[in-house]
mmCIF file of C-alpha atoms in Angstrom:
data_model
loop_
_atom_site.group_PDB
_atom_site.id
_atom_site.type_symbol
_atom_site.label_atom_id
_atom_site.label_comp_id
_atom_site.label_asym_id
_atom_site.label_seq_id
_atom_site.Cartn_x
_atom_site.Cartn_y
_atom_site.Cartn_z
ATOM 1 C CA MET A 1 22.203 16.411 -1.919
ATOM 2 C CA LYS A 2 18.973 15.677 -4.030
ATOM 3 C CA HIS A 3 19.890 12.034 -4.356
ATOM 4 C CA LYS A 4 19.929 11.639 -0.847
ATOM 5 C CA HIS A 5 17.084 13.756 -0.249
ATOM 6 C CA THR A 6 15.070 12.028 -2.691
ATOM 7 C CA LEU A 7 15.875 8.840 -1.148
ATOM 8 C CA ARG A 8 14.912 9.719 2.007
ATOM 9 C CA LEU A 9 11.409 10.419 1.020
ATOM 10 C CA LEU A 10 11.256 7.201 -0.466
ATOM 11 C CA ALA A 11 12.520 5.649 2.530
ATOM 12 C CA ALA A 12 9.862 7.344 4.490
ATOM 13 C CA ALA A 13 7.170 6.505 1.962
ATOM 14 C CA ALA A 14 8.152 2.825 2.070
ATOM 15 C CA ALA A 15 8.098 2.954 5.952
ATOM 16 C CA VAL A 16 4.613 3.584 6.030
ATOM 17 C CA ALA A 17 3.730 1.580 3.097
ATOM 18 C CA ALA A 18 5.508 -1.451 4.229
ATOM 19 C CA ALA A 19 2.488 -2.925 6.236
ATOM 20 C CA THR A 20 -0.505 -1.731 4.297
ATOM 21 C CA ALA A 21 -2.643 -3.453 1.535
ATOM 22 C CA LEU A 22 -3.492 -1.439 -1.731
ATOM 23 C CA GLY A 23 -0.909 0.958 -1.077
ATOM 24 C CA SER A 24 -3.019 2.759 1.609
ATOM 25 C CA ALA A 25 -2.761 4.612 4.548
ATOM 26 C CA ALA A 26 -3.660 2.065 7.541
ATOM 27 C CA GLY A 27 -3.478 1.863 10.908
ATOM 28 C CA TRP A 28 -3.259 -1.172 13.192
ATOM 29 C CA ALA A 29 -4.903 -2.858 16.065
ATOM 30 C CA ASP A 30 -1.645 -3.797 17.420
ATOM 31 C CA SER A 31 1.422 -1.365 17.610
ATOM 32 C CA PRO A 32 2.555 -0.307 14.027
ATOM 33 C CA PRO A 33 6.009 -1.843 12.927
ATOM 34 C CA THR A 34 8.670 0.659 13.809
ATOM 35 C CA ILE A 35 11.209 1.210 10.956
ATOM 36 C CA THR A 36 14.179 3.341 11.689
ATOM 37 C CA CYS A 37 16.614 2.061 9.077
ATOM 38 C CA GLY A 38 16.454 4.316 6.352
ATOM 39 C CA VAL A 39 14.398 7.083 8.096
ATOM 40 C CA THR A 40 15.860 8.310 11.283
ATOM 41 C CA GLN A 41 18.952 6.133 10.922
ATOM 42 C CA GLN A 42 21.564 6.373 8.085
ATOM 43 C CA GLY A 43 22.700 3.630 6.102
ATOM 44 C CA PRO A 44 24.390 1.486 6.008
ATOM 45 C CA CYS A 45 21.817 -0.355 7.889
ATOM 46 C CA SER A 46 19.242 -3.629 7.642
ATOM 47 C CA GLN A 47 15.821 -4.149 9.780
ATOM 48 C CA THR A 48 13.143 -6.517 9.879
ATOM 49 C CA VAL A 49 9.726 -6.091 11.603
ATOM 50 C CA HIS A 50 6.961 -8.424 12.269
ATOM 51 C CA PHE A 51 3.296 -7.348 12.433
ATOM 52 C CA SER A 52 0.061 -9.507 13.229
ATOM 53 C CA SER A 53 -2.661 -7.303 11.448
ATOM 54 C CA GLN A 54 -3.846 -4.596 8.711
ATOM 55 C CA GLN A 55 -6.304 -2.567 10.009
ATOM 56 C CA GLY A 56 -7.398 1.167 8.583
ATOM 57 C CA ALA A 57 -8.612 2.983 5.446
ATOM 58 C CA THR A 58 -7.413 2.213 1.746
ATOM 59 C CA THR A 59 -7.764 4.698 -0.873
ATOM 60 C CA PRO A 60 -9.839 3.960 -3.619
ATOM 61 C CA VAL A 61 -8.157 1.543 -6.409
ATOM 62 C CA GLY A 62 -8.699 4.422 -8.780
ATOM 63 C CA THR A 63 -9.064 4.061 -12.875
ATOM 64 C CA PRO A 64 -7.486 0.967 -13.998
ATOM 65 C CA THR A 65 -5.123 0.518 -16.689
ATOM 66 C CA ASN A 66 -6.647 -2.491 -17.836
ATOM 67 C CA SER A 67 -10.435 -3.526 -18.898
ATOM 68 C CA SER A 68 -11.452 -4.374 -15.604
ATOM 69 C CA THR A 69 -13.892 -6.794 -14.415
ATOM 70 C CA CYS A 70 -14.191 -5.422 -10.999
ATOM 71 C CA PRO A 71 -17.601 -3.678 -9.902
ATOM 72 C CA ASP A 72 -17.327 0.097 -9.742
ATOM 73 C CA TRP A 73 -17.918 0.122 -5.926
ATOM 74 C CA PHE A 74 -14.828 -1.794 -5.748
ATOM 75 C CA ILE A 75 -12.812 0.513 -7.926
ATOM 76 C CA ASN A 76 -14.572 3.841 -6.597
ATOM 77 C CA ASP A 77 -15.051 3.083 -2.866
ATOM 78 C CA ILE A 78 -13.068 3.892 0.437
ATOM 79 C CA GLY A 79 -12.125 0.273 2.033
ATOM 80 C CA PHE A 80 -11.843 -0.150 5.785
ATOM 81 C CA LEU A 81 -9.394 -3.490 6.244
ATOM 82 C CA ASP A 82 -9.754 -5.360 9.494
ATOM 83 C CA PHE A 83 -7.378 -8.421 8.858
ATOM 84 C CA SER A 84 -5.633 -10.747 11.339
ATOM 85 C CA GLY A 85 -2.489 -12.659 10.395
ATOM 86 C CA ASN A 86 1.372 -12.637 9.862
ATOM 87 C CA GLY A 87 3.278 -9.903 8.268
ATOM 88 C CA VAL A 88 7.119 -9.110 7.781
ATOM 89 C CA ALA A 89 8.728 -6.073 6.505
ATOM 90 C CA HIS A 90 12.609 -6.112 5.525
ATOM 91 C CA VAL A 91 14.487 -2.686 4.758
ATOM 92 C CA ASN A 92 18.141 -2.560 3.789
ATOM 93 C CA VAL A 93 20.029 0.573 3.136
ATOM 94 C CA ASP A 94 23.976 0.526 1.938
ATOM 95 C CA LYS A 95 26.427 3.251 2.301
ATOM 96 C CA ALA A 96 25.612 5.140 -0.819
ATOM 97 C CA GLN A 97 21.963 5.317 0.713
ATOM 98 C CA ASP A 98 20.379 3.384 -2.081
ATOM 99 C CA PHE A 99 17.822 1.168 -0.515
ATOM 100 C CA TRP A 100 15.561 -1.756 -0.934
ATOM 101 C CA THR A 101 12.344 -2.716 1.193
ATOM 102 C CA THR A 102 9.542 -5.285 0.707
ATOM 103 C CA SER A 103 6.742 -6.421 2.774
ATOM 104 C CA THR A 104 4.371 -9.260 2.845
ATOM 105 C CA PHE A 105 1.036 -9.812 4.543
ATOM 106 C CA THR A 106 -1.537 -12.804 4.833
ATOM 107 C CA GLY A 107 -4.421 -12.965 6.888
ATOM 108 C CA THR A 108 -8.230 -13.597 7.349
ATOM 109 C CA GLY A 109 -10.955 -10.853 8.068
ATOM 110 C CA THR A 110 -13.242 -8.316 6.499
ATOM 111 C CA LEU A 111 -12.852 -5.531 3.989
ATOM 112 C CA THR A 112 -15.903 -3.039 4.035
ATOM 113 C CA LEU A 113 -16.516 -0.931 1.498
ATOM 114 C CA TYR A 114 -18.094 2.614 1.688
ATOM 115 C CA SER A 115 -19.016 5.246 -0.808
ATOM 116 C CA PRO A 116 -16.753 8.735 -0.656
ATOM 117 C CA GLN A 117 -19.763 10.494 0.503
ATOM 118 C CA ASN A 118 -20.259 8.274 3.535
ATOM 119 C CA VAL A 119 -16.694 8.930 4.693
ATOM 120 C CA ILE A 120 -15.812 11.762 6.846
ATOM 121 C CA PHE A 121 -11.976 13.076 6.359
ATOM 122 C CA TRP A 122 -10.933 14.758 9.757
ATOM 123 C CA PRO A 123 -8.421 17.663 9.902
ATOM 124 C CA ASP A 124 -5.744 15.584 11.565
ATOM 125 C CA GLY A 125 -6.099 12.733 8.330
ATOM 126 C CA SER A 126 -7.988 10.138 10.040
ATOM 127 C CA ILE A 127 -11.182 8.766 8.545
ATOM 128 C CA THR A 128 -14.355 7.337 9.949
ATOM 129 C CA PRO A 129 -17.486 5.921 7.854
ATOM 130 C CA LYS A 130 -20.725 6.666 8.257
ATOM 131 C CA GLY A 131 -24.288 5.212 7.256
ATOM 132 C CA SER A 132 -24.236 1.848 5.760
ATOM 133 C CA PRO A 133 -21.638 0.543 3.547
ATOM 134 C CA ASP A 134 -22.077 -0.756 -0.126
ATOM 135 C CA GLN A 135 -20.250 -4.175 0.518
ATOM 136 C CA ILE A 136 -18.809 -6.300 3.122
ATOM 137 C CA LEU A 137 -15.986 -8.853 1.822
ATOM 138 C CA THR A 138 -15.076 -11.489 4.460
ATOM 139 C CA GLY A 139 -12.036 -13.720 3.673
ATOM 140 C CA HIS A 140 -8.352 -14.033 3.007
ATOM 141 C CA LEU A 141 -6.110 -11.239 2.220
ATOM 142 C CA THR A 142 -2.356 -11.669 0.611
ATOM 143 C CA ASP A 143 -0.179 -8.405 -0.058
ATOM 144 C CA TRP A 144 3.295 -7.632 -1.173
ATOM 145 C CA PHE A 145 4.709 -4.251 -1.727
ATOM 146 C CA GLY A 146 8.157 -3.428 -2.804
ATOM 147 C CA ILE A 147 10.241 0.089 -3.126
ATOM 148 C CA SER A 148 14.220 0.205 -4.583
ATOM 149 C CA ALA A 149 16.002 3.220 -5.020
ATOM 150 C CA ASN A 150 19.483 4.229 -6.383
ATOM 151 C CA VAL A 151 20.983 7.301 -7.930
ATOM 152 C CA SER A 152 19.971 5.952 -11.265
ATOM 153 C CA SER A 153 16.127 4.826 -10.797
ATOM 154 C CA ALA A 154 13.277 4.655 -8.351
ATOM 155 C CA VAL A 155 10.524 1.568 -8.720
ATOM 156 C CA VAL A 156 7.522 1.042 -6.660
ATOM 157 C CA THR A 157 5.580 -2.159 -6.849
ATOM 158 C CA GLY A 158 2.423 -3.749 -5.123
ATOM 159 C CA THR A 159 0.232 -6.751 -5.462
ATOM 160 C CA VAL A 160 -3.011 -7.601 -3.688
ATOM 161 C CA ASP A 161 -5.203 -10.627 -3.385
ATOM 162 C CA ILE A 162 -8.288 -11.173 -1.771
ATOM 163 C CA THR A 163 -10.611 -14.117 -2.005
ATOM 164 C CA GLY A 164 -13.967 -13.978 -0.010
ATOM 165 C CA THR A 165 -17.731 -13.896 0.300
ATOM 166 C CA LEU A 166 -19.962 -10.954 -0.044
ATOM 167 C CA ALA A 167 -22.807 -10.171 2.590
ATOM 168 C CA SER A 168 -24.991 -11.568 -0.347
ATOM 169 C CA GLY A 169 -23.311 -14.748 0.064
ATOM 170 C CA SER A 170 -21.840 -14.465 -3.370
ATOM 171 C CA SER A 171 -18.291 -15.098 -3.967
ATOM 172 C CA LEU A 172 -15.604 -12.608 -4.998
ATOM 173 C CA GLY A 173 -11.883 -13.203 -6.272
ATOM 174 C CA VAL A 174 -9.628 -9.576 -6.529
ATOM 175 C CA HIS A 175 -6.002 -9.649 -8.127
ATOM 176 C CA TYR A 176 -4.465 -5.946 -7.976
ATOM 177 C CA ALA A 177 -1.233 -5.109 -9.309
ATOM 178 C CA SER A 178 0.278 -1.559 -9.492
ATOM 179 C CA HIS A 179 3.744 -0.501 -10.538
ATOM 180 C CA MET A 180 5.732 2.833 -10.773
ATOM 181 C CA ASN A 181 9.259 3.869 -11.912
ATOM 182 C CA TRP A 182 11.319 6.686 -12.308
ATOM 183 C CA ASN A 183 14.533 7.547 -14.004
ATOM 184 C CA ARG A 184 17.553 9.395 -13.051
ATOM 185 C CA GLY A 185 16.924 12.924 -12.200
ATOM 186 C CA ALA A 186 13.285 12.734 -10.939
ATOM 187 C CA ILE A 187 11.237 13.080 -8.013
ATOM 188 C CA PRO A 188 9.205 10.155 -7.433
ATOM 189 C CA PHE A 189 5.266 10.972 -6.637
ATOM 190 C CA VAL A 190 6.211 14.550 -7.935
ATOM 191 C CA ASP A 191 7.373 13.978 -11.341
ATOM 192 C CA PRO A 192 5.512 11.641 -13.740
ATOM 193 C CA ALA A 193 6.644 7.742 -13.893
ATOM 194 C CA VAL A 194 8.167 6.730 -17.160
ATOM 195 C CA VAL A 195 6.364 3.078 -16.607
ATOM 196 C CA SER A 196 3.235 3.052 -14.480
ATOM 197 C CA PHE A 197 -0.013 0.768 -14.366
ATOM 198 C CA ASN A 198 -2.667 -0.129 -11.985
ATOM 199 C CA LYS A 199 -4.479 -3.257 -12.703
ATOM 200 C CA VAL A 200 -7.542 -4.781 -11.188
ATOM 201 C CA SER A 201 -9.546 -7.978 -11.986
ATOM 202 C CA CYS A 202 -12.190 -9.597 -10.117
ATOM 203 C CA ASN A 203 -13.852 -13.092 -10.541
#
C-alpha cells in the first residue's frame, strides 16, 4: 500500500508540474491541461495533453549547488511568467502503477522578477506582486520536466533555458538544471534524496 500511495502522490505532483517552468506552481492564461491518468484514473493508462502558455508565479531558484554566475536577484527573487508558445505533456502508468511523465514547452514572453518583500502571499495560495520589479527579462523560454517512479526508485528532473533582454537593454542567458532521486522505501519530497543538485548559470 505504501508503494501505491507514494506513486499516487508523485503522479499528482507530476500533473501539477507537467506544464510549469522552474518547478513552479504556475497558472495559465488558457485552461490548464487536465491530467487524469495516474491521478483520478488508475493504470494502466496513458495520456497526452497540449497547452499554449505558461503564466504564473515561480518559486526562487534557491541556493545553487554549482558556482553560479547568475545575479542574486535571479537566484532569490520570485518570478512571474507570461509566455505563449507550444507545450506538450505525456503520462504513462502501467498495471503495477509505476509511471513516467514528461513535458516540454517553448515560447516567447516575459519573466518579471520581484523581491520576496514585494510579493503578497494570500491564504488561498495565490501570489500577487506589489511595487516595482527588480528586473524584467523579455525573450525565449524552453523547459523540460520529467518524473518517473516504481517500487525501487523515484526520479524528478528538469531543465530550463531562457535567453532575452533586460529592461536596461543588456542581454541575459540562463541555463537551469535540477535533479532528485530516491531509493526504495523513501517518500519523495519528505525523505532526503539520495542524489540532488540544483545548478544555474548565466551569461
